[in-house]
Short mmCIF file of C-alpha atoms in Angstrom, two decimals:
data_model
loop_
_atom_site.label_atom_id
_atom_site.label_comp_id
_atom_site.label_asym_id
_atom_site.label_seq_id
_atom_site.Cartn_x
_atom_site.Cartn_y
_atom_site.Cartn_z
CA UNK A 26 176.79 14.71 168.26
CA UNK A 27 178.36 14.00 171.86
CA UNK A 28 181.66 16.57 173.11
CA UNK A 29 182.18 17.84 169.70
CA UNK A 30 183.31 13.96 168.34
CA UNK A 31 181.70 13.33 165.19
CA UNK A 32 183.55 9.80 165.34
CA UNK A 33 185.96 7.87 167.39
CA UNK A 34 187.18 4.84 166.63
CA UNK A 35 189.55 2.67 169.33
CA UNK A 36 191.57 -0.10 169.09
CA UNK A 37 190.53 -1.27 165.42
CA UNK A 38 190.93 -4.45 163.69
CA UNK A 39 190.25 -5.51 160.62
CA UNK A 40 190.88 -9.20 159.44
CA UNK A 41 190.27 -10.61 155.99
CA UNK A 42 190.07 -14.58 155.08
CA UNK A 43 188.84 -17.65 157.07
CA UNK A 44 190.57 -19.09 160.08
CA UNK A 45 193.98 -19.92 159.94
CA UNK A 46 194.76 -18.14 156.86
CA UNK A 47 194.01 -14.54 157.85
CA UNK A 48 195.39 -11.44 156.77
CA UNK A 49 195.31 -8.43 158.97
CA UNK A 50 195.06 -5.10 157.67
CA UNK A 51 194.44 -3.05 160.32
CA UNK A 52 196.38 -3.46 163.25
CA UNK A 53 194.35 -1.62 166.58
CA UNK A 54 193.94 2.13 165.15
CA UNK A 55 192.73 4.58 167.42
CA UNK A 56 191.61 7.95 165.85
CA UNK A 57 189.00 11.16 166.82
CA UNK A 58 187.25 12.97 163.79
CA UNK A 59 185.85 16.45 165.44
CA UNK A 60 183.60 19.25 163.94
CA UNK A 61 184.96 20.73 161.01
CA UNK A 62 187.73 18.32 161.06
CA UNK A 63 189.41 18.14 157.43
CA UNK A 64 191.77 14.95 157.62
CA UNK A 65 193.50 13.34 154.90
CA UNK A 66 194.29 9.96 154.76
CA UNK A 67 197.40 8.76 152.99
CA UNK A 68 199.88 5.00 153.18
CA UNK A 69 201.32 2.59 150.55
CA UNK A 70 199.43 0.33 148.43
CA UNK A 71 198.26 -2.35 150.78
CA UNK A 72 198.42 0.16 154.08
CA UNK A 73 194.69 -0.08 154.89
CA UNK A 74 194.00 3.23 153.99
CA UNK A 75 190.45 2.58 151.91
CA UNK A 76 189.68 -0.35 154.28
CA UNK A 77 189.52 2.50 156.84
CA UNK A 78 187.22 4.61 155.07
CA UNK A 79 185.18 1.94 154.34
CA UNK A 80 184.78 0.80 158.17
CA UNK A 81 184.41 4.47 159.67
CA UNK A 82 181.56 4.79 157.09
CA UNK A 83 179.49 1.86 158.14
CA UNK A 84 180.20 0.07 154.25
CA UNK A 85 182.36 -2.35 156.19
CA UNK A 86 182.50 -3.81 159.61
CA UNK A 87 185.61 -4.26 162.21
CA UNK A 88 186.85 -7.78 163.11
CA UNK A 89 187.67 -6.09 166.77
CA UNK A 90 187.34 -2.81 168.26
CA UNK A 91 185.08 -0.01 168.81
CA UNK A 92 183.47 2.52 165.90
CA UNK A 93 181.14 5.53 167.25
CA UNK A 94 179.13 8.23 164.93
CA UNK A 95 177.06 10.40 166.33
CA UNK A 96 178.37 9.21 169.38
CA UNK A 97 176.50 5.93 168.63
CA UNK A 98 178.15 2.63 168.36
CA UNK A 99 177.86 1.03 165.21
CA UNK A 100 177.89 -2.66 165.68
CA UNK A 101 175.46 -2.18 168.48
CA UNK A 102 173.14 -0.37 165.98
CA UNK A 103 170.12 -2.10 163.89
CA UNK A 104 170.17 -2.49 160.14
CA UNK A 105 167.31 -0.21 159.80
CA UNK A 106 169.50 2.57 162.19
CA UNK A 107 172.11 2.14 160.30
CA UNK A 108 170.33 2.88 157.07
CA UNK A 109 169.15 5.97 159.02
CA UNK A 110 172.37 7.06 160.34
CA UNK A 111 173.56 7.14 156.49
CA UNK A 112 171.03 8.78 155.08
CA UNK A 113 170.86 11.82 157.81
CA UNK A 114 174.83 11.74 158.87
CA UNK A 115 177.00 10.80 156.06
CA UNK A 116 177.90 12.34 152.68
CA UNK A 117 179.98 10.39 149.71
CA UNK A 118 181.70 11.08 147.56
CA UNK A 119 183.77 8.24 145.19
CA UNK A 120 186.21 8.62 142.49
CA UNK A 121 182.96 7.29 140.17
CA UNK A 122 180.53 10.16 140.06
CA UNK A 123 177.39 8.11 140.24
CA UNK A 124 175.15 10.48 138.64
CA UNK A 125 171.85 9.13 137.40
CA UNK A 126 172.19 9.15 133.36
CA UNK A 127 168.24 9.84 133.33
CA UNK A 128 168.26 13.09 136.12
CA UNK A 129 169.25 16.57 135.14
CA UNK A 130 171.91 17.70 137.61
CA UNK A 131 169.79 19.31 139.61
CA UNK A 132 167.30 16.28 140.04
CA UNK A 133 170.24 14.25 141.13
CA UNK A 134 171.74 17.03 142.89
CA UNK A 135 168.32 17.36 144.86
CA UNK A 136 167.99 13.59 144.92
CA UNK A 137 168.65 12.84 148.69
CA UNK A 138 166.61 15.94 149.70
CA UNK A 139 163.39 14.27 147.57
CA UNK A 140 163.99 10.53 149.18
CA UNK A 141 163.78 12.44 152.55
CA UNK A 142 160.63 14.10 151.55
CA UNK A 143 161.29 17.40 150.96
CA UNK A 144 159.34 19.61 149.39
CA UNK A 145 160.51 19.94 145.44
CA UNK A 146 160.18 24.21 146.12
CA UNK A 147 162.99 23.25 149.15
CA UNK A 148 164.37 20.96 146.93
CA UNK A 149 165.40 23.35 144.25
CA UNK A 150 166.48 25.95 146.16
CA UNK A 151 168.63 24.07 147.82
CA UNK A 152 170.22 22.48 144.82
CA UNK A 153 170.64 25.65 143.19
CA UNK A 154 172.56 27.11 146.35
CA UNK A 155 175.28 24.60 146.39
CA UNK A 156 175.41 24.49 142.79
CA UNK A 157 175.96 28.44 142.83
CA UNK A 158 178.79 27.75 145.54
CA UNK A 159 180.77 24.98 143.42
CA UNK A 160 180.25 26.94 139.66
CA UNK A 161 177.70 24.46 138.14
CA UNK A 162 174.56 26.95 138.31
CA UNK A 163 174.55 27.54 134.60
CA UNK A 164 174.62 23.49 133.58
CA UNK A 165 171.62 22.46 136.10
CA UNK A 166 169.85 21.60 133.70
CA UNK A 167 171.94 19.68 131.71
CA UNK A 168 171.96 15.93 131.97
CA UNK A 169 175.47 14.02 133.09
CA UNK A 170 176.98 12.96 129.62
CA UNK A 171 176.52 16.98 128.63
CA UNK A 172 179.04 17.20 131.66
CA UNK A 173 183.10 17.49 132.25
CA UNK A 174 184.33 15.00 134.71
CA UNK A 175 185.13 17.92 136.68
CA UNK A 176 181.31 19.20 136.92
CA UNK A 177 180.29 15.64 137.35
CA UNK A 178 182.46 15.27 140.56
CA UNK A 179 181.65 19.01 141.65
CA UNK A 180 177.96 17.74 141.19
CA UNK A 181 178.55 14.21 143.22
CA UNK A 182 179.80 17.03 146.21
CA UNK A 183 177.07 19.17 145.92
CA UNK A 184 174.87 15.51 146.54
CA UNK A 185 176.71 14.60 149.41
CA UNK A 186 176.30 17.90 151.53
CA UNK A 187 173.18 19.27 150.33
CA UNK A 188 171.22 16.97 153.22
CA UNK A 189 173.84 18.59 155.76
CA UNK A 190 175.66 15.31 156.77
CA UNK A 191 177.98 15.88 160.19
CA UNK A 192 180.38 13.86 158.10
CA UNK A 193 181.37 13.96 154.41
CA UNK A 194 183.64 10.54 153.23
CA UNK A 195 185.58 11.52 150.22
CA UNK A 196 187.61 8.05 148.57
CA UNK A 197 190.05 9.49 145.95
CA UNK A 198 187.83 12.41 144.95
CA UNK A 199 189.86 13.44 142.04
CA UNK A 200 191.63 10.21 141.14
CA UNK A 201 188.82 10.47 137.46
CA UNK A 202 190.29 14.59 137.01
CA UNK A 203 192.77 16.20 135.16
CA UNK A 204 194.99 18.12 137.28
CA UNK A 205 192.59 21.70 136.54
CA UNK A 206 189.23 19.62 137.45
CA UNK A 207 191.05 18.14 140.54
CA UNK A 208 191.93 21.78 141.91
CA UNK A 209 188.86 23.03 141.29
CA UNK A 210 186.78 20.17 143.03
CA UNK A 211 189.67 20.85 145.75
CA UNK A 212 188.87 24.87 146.14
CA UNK A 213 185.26 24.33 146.50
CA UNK A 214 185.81 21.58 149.21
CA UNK A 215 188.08 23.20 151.22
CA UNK A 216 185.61 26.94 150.60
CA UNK A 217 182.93 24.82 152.50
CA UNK A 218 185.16 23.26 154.90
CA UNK A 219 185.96 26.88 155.85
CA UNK A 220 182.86 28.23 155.71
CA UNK A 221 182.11 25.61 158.83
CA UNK A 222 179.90 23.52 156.65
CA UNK A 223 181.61 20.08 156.19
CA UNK A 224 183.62 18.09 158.40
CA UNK A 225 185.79 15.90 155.80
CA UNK A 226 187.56 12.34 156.24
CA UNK A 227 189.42 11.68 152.86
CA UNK A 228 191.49 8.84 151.36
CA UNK A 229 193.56 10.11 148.62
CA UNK A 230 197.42 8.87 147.16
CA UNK A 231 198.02 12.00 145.66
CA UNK A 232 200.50 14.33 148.33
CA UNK A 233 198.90 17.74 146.11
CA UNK A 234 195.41 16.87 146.98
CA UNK A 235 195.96 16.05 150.53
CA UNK A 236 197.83 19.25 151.59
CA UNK A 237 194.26 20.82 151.46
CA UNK A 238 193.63 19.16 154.15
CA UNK A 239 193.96 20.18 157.95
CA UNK A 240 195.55 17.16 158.84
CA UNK A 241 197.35 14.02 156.90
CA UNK A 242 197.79 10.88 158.76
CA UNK A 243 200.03 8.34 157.60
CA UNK A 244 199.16 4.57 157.67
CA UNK A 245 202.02 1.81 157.37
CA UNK A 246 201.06 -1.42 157.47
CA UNK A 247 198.20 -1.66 158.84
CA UNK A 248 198.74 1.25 161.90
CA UNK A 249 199.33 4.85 161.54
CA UNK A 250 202.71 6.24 161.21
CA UNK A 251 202.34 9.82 162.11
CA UNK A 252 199.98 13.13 161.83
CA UNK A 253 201.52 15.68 160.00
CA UNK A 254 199.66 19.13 160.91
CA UNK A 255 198.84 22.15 158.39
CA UNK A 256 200.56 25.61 159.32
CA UNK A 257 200.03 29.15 157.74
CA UNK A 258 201.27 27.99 154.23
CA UNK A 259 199.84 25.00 152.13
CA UNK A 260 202.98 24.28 149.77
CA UNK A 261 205.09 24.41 153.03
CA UNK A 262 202.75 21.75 154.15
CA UNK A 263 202.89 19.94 150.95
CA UNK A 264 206.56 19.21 151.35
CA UNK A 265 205.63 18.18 154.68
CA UNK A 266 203.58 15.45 153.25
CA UNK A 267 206.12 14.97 150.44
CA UNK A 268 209.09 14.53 152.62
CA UNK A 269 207.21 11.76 154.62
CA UNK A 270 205.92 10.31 151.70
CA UNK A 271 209.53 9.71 150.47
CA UNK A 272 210.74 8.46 153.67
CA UNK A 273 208.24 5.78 153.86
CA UNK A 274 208.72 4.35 150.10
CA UNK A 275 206.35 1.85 148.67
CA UNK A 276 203.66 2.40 145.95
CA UNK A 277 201.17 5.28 147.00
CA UNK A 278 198.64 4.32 144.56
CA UNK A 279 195.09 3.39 144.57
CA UNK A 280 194.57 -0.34 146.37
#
């Protein structure tokens, strides 16, 4: 990781269709992601918002401008690299839990540890440590359809930072909860966040679930609006976001 950036992206463009009959969604973003960063990303149906997510984690690829991770610059990057710089760098986590239906939690908990050849000892250990930190110690050894949605998502988070990624991409992490599995998955993220253990990029439409974050940036048609910044008090901040929210109109749902 170069000067504390964990990714940088600079005058970004994304275009979708052939020539002539193009639709641009986003329209020259510049944004820095930094250690322990815990950034929110929020915008109408249509804004761009998942289509940035989807770019910053290497899923996708820019029609123009510049993406660096790791201080490296994607499109310059090999396949093989790439599939590197995922593996080592980046945790996910989806509104689908993919869980494997045939691994106890803690097998696919421990999964991306065992692909990297780990040792199973390490491998458990380590599995059992994050589950201990997000509540699911006591169901390890269950298998995912003995599971709430709310352990299954706590268990997709424990996945994506048990291989210590500098980044974790979260795309509408509790959009599958109820509102009790949503806060829990919520607590737990921000307790690591915190504890100096994740730096967090996530897409969400839901205002309650992005005032955990440090900072909420708001994109409008294809550019960002504004950065609204987290003070002492998070339901202070979440009328922040609100207020905005209102101001902007349009649908804030999933695109």
């Amino acid at each position: 990781m170069k000067n504390n950036k964990v990714a940088e992206i600079r005058k970004l463009v994304k275009d979708y269709g052939v020539k002539g009959f193009q639709t641009k969604v986003l329209k020259g973003i510049d944004l820095t992601i930094l250690k322990n960063d815990f950034i929110a990303v929020m915008g109408p149906s249509g804004s761009g918002k998942t289509t940035l997510l989807n770019i910053l984690s290497t899923i996708d690829k820019p029609t123009q401008g510049t993406v660096m991770l790791d201080g490296q610059d994607i499109a310059k990057m090999s396949n093989k690299a790439l599939s590197g710089l995922r593996r080592d760098k980046i945790g996910f986590i989806f509104q689908e839990y993919n869980l494997l239906d045939t691994m106890t939690l803690q097998d696919n908990i421990a999964l991306p540890l065992s692909l990297g050849g780990v040792s199973g000892r390490e491998c458990i250990r380590r599995a059992q440590e994050f589950a201990e930190m997000f509540g699911l110690k006591e169901h390890l050894q269950k298998y995912p359809y003995q599971l709430s949605g709310g352990q299954k998502q706590r268990g997709a988070a424990c996945r994506a930072l048990i291989t210590e990624p500098e980044i974790i991409f979260a795309d509408e992490p509790t959009g599958a909860l109820d509102s009790k599995a949503g806060r829990e998955l919520l607590e737990c993220l921000k307790r690591v966040h915190e504890d100096g253990q994740a730096t967090i990029l996530m897409v969400t439409h839901d205002p309650f679930c992005a005032s955990y974050a440090r900072d909420v940036y708001m994109l409008s048609d294809g550019q960002i609006l504004c950065r609204i910044s987290r003070g002492a008090d998070r339901k202070e901040f979440y009328d922040r976001i609100i207020d905005v929210q209102t101001s902007m109109g349009g649908d804030f749902s999933w695109e």
